[in-house]
Every structure is written in structure tokens, then in C-alpha cells.
Short mmCIF file of C-alpha atoms and ligand atoms in Angstrom, two decimals:
data_model
loop_
_atom_site.label_atom_id
_atom_site.label_comp_id
_atom_site.label_asym_id
_atom_site.label_seq_id
_atom_site.Cartn_x
_atom_site.Cartn_y
_atom_site.Cartn_z
CA MET I 22 -16.86 12.55 0.53
CA ASN I 23 -14.20 10.67 -1.45
CA LYS I 24 -12.89 7.58 0.26
CA ILE I 25 -9.82 5.47 -0.24
CA LEU I 26 -8.49 2.17 1.03
CA VAL I 27 -5.01 1.59 2.46
CA LEU I 28 -4.12 -2.08 2.32
CA HIS I 29 -1.12 -3.58 4.11
CA GLY I 30 0.16 -7.08 3.41
CA PRO I 31 1.87 -9.78 5.47
CA ASN I 32 4.09 -9.03 8.45
CA LEU I 33 3.57 -5.29 8.26
CA ASN I 34 1.80 -5.60 11.62
CA LEU I 35 5.33 -6.19 13.01
CA LEU I 36 6.60 -2.77 11.94
CA GLY I 37 8.46 -0.89 14.61
CA THR I 38 8.97 -4.01 16.71
CA ARG I 39 11.52 -6.04 14.66
CA GLU I 40 14.25 -5.34 12.08
CA PRO I 41 14.33 -1.56 12.77
CA GLU I 42 17.52 -1.28 10.68
CA ILE I 43 15.47 -2.12 7.56
CA TYR I 44 11.98 -0.94 8.37
CA GLY I 45 12.53 1.76 11.01
CA ARG I 46 10.86 2.24 14.38
CA THR I 47 7.55 3.60 13.19
CA THR I 48 4.65 1.24 13.86
CA LEU I 49 1.83 0.47 11.47
CA TYR I 50 -0.47 2.26 13.91
CA ASP I 51 1.72 5.40 13.57
CA ILE I 52 1.67 5.18 9.77
CA ASN I 53 -2.10 4.79 9.71
CA ALA I 54 -2.47 7.75 12.08
CA MET I 55 -0.28 9.95 9.82
CA ILE I 56 -2.30 8.94 6.76
CA ALA I 57 -5.61 9.51 8.57
CA ALA I 58 -4.54 13.00 9.72
CA ARG I 59 -3.45 14.17 6.24
CA ALA I 60 -6.50 12.61 4.59
CA LYS I 61 -8.82 14.33 7.06
CA GLU I 62 -7.16 17.67 6.26
CA ALA I 63 -7.83 16.99 2.56
CA GLY I 64 -11.43 15.89 3.15
CA ILE I 65 -10.84 12.27 2.25
CA ALA I 66 -12.15 9.30 4.26
CA VAL I 67 -9.77 6.36 4.68
CA ASP I 68 -10.29 2.72 5.57
CA PHE I 69 -7.32 0.58 6.61
CA LEU I 70 -6.77 -3.16 6.49
CA GLN I 71 -3.71 -5.28 7.26
CA SER I 72 -3.75 -8.98 6.53
CA ASN I 73 -1.24 -11.79 6.54
CA HIS I 74 -3.51 -13.81 4.25
CA GLU I 75 -3.42 -13.66 0.47
CA GLY I 76 -7.09 -14.65 0.14
CA VAL I 77 -8.22 -11.87 2.46
CA LEU I 78 -6.30 -9.33 0.36
CA VAL I 79 -7.84 -10.77 -2.84
CA ASP I 80 -11.36 -10.69 -1.31
CA THR I 81 -10.81 -7.11 -0.16
CA LEU I 82 -9.60 -5.98 -3.61
CA GLN I 83 -12.62 -7.64 -5.24
CA GLU I 84 -14.91 -5.60 -2.95
CA VAL I 85 -13.26 -2.28 -3.84
CA PRO I 86 -15.63 -1.21 -6.68
CA LYS I 87 -18.73 -2.14 -4.66
CA LYS I 88 -17.47 -0.18 -1.67
CA GLY I 89 -16.87 2.88 -3.87
CA TYR I 90 -13.22 3.56 -3.06
CA ALA I 91 -11.66 6.13 -5.40
CA PHE I 92 -8.11 4.78 -4.93
CA VAL I 93 -6.24 1.98 -3.20
CA ILE I 94 -2.80 2.46 -1.66
CA LEU I 95 -1.29 -1.01 -1.42
CA ASN I 96 1.83 -2.39 0.22
CA ALA I 97 1.49 -6.04 -0.77
CA ALA I 98 4.74 -6.80 1.14
CA ALA I 99 6.19 -10.22 0.21
CA PHE I 100 3.17 -10.96 -2.04
CA THR I 101 4.47 -8.19 -4.31
CA HIS I 102 7.09 -10.56 -5.62
CA TYR I 103 5.04 -13.64 -6.42
CA SER I 104 1.28 -13.33 -5.95
CA VAL I 105 -0.39 -13.77 -9.32
CA ALA I 106 -3.69 -13.92 -7.40
CA ILE I 107 -3.22 -10.38 -6.08
CA ARG I 108 -2.05 -9.16 -9.49
CA ASP I 109 -5.18 -10.66 -11.12
CA ALA I 110 -7.43 -9.10 -8.46
CA ILE I 111 -5.90 -5.65 -9.13
CA ALA I 112 -6.25 -6.13 -12.90
CA ALA I 113 -9.91 -7.11 -12.45
CA ILE I 114 -10.95 -3.79 -10.88
CA PRO I 115 -11.14 -0.38 -12.56
CA THR I 116 -10.00 1.46 -9.40
CA PRO I 117 -6.46 2.89 -9.56
CA VAL I 118 -4.03 1.16 -7.20
CA ILE I 119 -0.77 2.79 -6.06
CA GLU I 120 1.95 0.32 -5.05
CA VAL I 121 4.07 1.41 -2.10
CA HIS I 122 7.11 -0.01 -0.32
CA LEU I 123 8.90 1.28 2.73
CA SER I 124 12.27 0.01 1.51
CA ASN I 125 13.84 0.47 -1.91
CA ILE I 126 13.13 -3.05 -3.17
CA HIS I 127 15.50 -2.47 -6.12
CA GLN I 128 18.48 -2.07 -3.78
CA ARG I 129 17.76 -5.23 -1.83
CA GLU I 130 18.03 -8.97 -2.54
CA GLU I 131 17.55 -9.95 -6.18
CA PHE I 132 14.23 -11.71 -5.46
CA ARG I 133 12.75 -8.38 -4.30
CA HIS I 134 13.67 -6.51 -7.48
CA HIS I 135 10.74 -7.87 -9.42
CA SER I 136 7.17 -6.85 -8.64
CA VAL I 137 4.49 -8.98 -10.30
CA ILE I 138 1.91 -6.27 -9.52
CA SER I 139 3.76 -3.30 -11.06
CA PRO I 140 2.38 -3.85 -14.60
CA VAL I 141 -1.22 -3.53 -13.33
CA VAL I 142 -0.89 -0.61 -10.89
CA MET I 143 -0.93 3.12 -11.54
CA GLY I 144 2.63 3.53 -10.25
CA GLN I 145 5.12 2.44 -7.64
CA ILE I 146 6.69 4.47 -4.79
CA ALA I 147 9.50 2.74 -2.89
CA GLY I 148 12.32 3.55 -0.53
CA PHE I 149 11.04 6.46 1.54
CA GLY I 150 9.89 4.64 4.66
CA GLU I 151 6.49 5.88 5.84
CA ASP I 152 6.86 8.79 3.40
CA SER I 153 6.22 6.29 0.58
CA TYR I 154 2.64 6.07 1.87
CA MET I 155 2.47 9.85 2.38
CA ALA I 156 3.71 10.48 -1.18
CA ALA I 157 1.08 8.09 -2.52
CA LEU I 158 -1.54 9.97 -0.54
CA GLU I 159 -0.38 13.28 -2.05
CA VAL I 160 -0.86 11.78 -5.52
CA VAL I 161 -4.38 10.74 -4.52
CA ILE I 162 -5.16 14.21 -3.13
CA ARG I 163 -3.96 15.92 -6.32
CA ARG I 164 -5.79 13.51 -8.63
CA LEU I 165 -9.04 13.88 -6.68
CA SER I 166 -8.82 17.67 -6.65
CA GLU I 167 -8.09 17.70 -10.41
CA ALA I 168 -11.16 15.49 -10.93
CA ARG I 169 -13.31 17.97 -8.93
CA SER I 170 -12.19 21.03 -10.92
O1 CA2 X 208 9.64 -2.42 1.75
C1 CA2 X 208 8.46 -2.84 1.84
O2 CA2 X 208 7.53 -2.14 2.17
C2 CA2 X 208 8.19 -4.31 1.58
O3 CA2 X 208 6.94 -4.41 0.91
C3 CA2 X 208 8.12 -4.96 2.94
C4 CA2 X 208 7.96 -6.47 2.89
C5 CA2 X 208 8.99 -7.10 1.96
O4 CA2 X 208 8.73 -8.49 1.83
C6 CA2 X 208 9.00 -6.45 0.59
O5 CA2 X 208 10.03 -7.04 -0.18
C7 CA2 X 208 9.24 -4.97 0.70
C8 CA2 X 208 8.13 -7.09 4.27
C9 CA2 X 208 7.22 -6.53 5.31
C10 CA2 X 208 7.60 -7.16 6.60
O6 CA2 X 208 7.74 -6.14 7.54
C11 CA2 X 208 8.39 -6.45 8.69
C12 CA2 X 208 8.48 -5.44 9.59
C13 CA2 X 208 9.13 -5.64 10.77
C14 CA2 X 208 9.69 -6.88 11.04
C15 CA2 X 208 9.60 -7.89 10.13
C16 CA2 X 208 8.94 -7.69 8.95
#
């Protein structure tokens, strides 16, 4: 069975509990449950990890090829905007990574407009709340079914 990794960066564990006007009321647990349900329907296994620590995210990305994940869906959160370490870790693996954001980072403060990881990911989906993750998952499902046929 194909498997993928969904990786959530710093503070995303707070989703649904603070700043609902920006990030909504859906919790990270809810998002993971939605992803897991759709992935199961499509016959894809999913692992999830949330970390507030840059090094843990880098270590996890480095392990991706060894663990055999077909894709990574990544919300690097604030690290998106400045972590060269995460960018380098993505660039060092052959696995396609899809960058997701709940909010439309391009409509927000200037410092959020730039993503240092965008040049090394497959593509970016931003601004659709939890549907950003679901849209990324649909891309994965289509790519994996194309690869099978
Ligand atoms: O829109 C996104 O998904 C972001 O990646 C979220 C990050 C932010 O730094 C990026 O610019 C855009 C922040 C995640 C923090 O999430 C919180 C959720 C509830 C309360 C506080 C923070």
C-alpha cells in the first residue's frame, strides 16, 4: 500500500483553540481525521507528525526516503518564511513535497508573502483552511493512481 506523511509545523497544535478568526475552529485532530478518512477510502496509508522544533522536522524529512513515503504534505507554518534548514532538507530528498497553508499567506503581512521552501516543493496550496490539506491529498491520490495505470 502507498503511504504518505503529513507534517505540521510549529503552533499548529493550537488550531481550533486560539485565533479562530484567522485559523478557524477546526482542530489539528479534526484535520488529521479528515485526511485519514479520505486516504483510507483511496487505499493510502498516512502517518502524521506535528512538531514545534525545526530540528525534529529536518530529522523527519531526512528519514522520508528510508521510510518509503510516496509524498509529503507539509505545512511548515512560520518556518516556511525563514528556515533554510527545512528548505535544504526538502531539496535533499527525491520525494515530492506539497506545501500547504490554511491561510492565504499572500494576503497577510508582508513577511508571510515569501516562502523559502516554495522553490524546492512540487507546488503550494494556500488559503482554503483545512481544504488546503484535502486539495493536496487529492493531488496525491491522482498522481498515485496515474502511476499505477
Ligand atoms: O496559514 C498557514 O497554514 C500558516 O502556515 C500558519 C502559520 C503561519 O506562521 C504561516 O505564516 C501560515 C501559523 C500556525 C500557527 O497556528 C496557530 C493556530 C492557532 C493559534 C495560534 C497559532
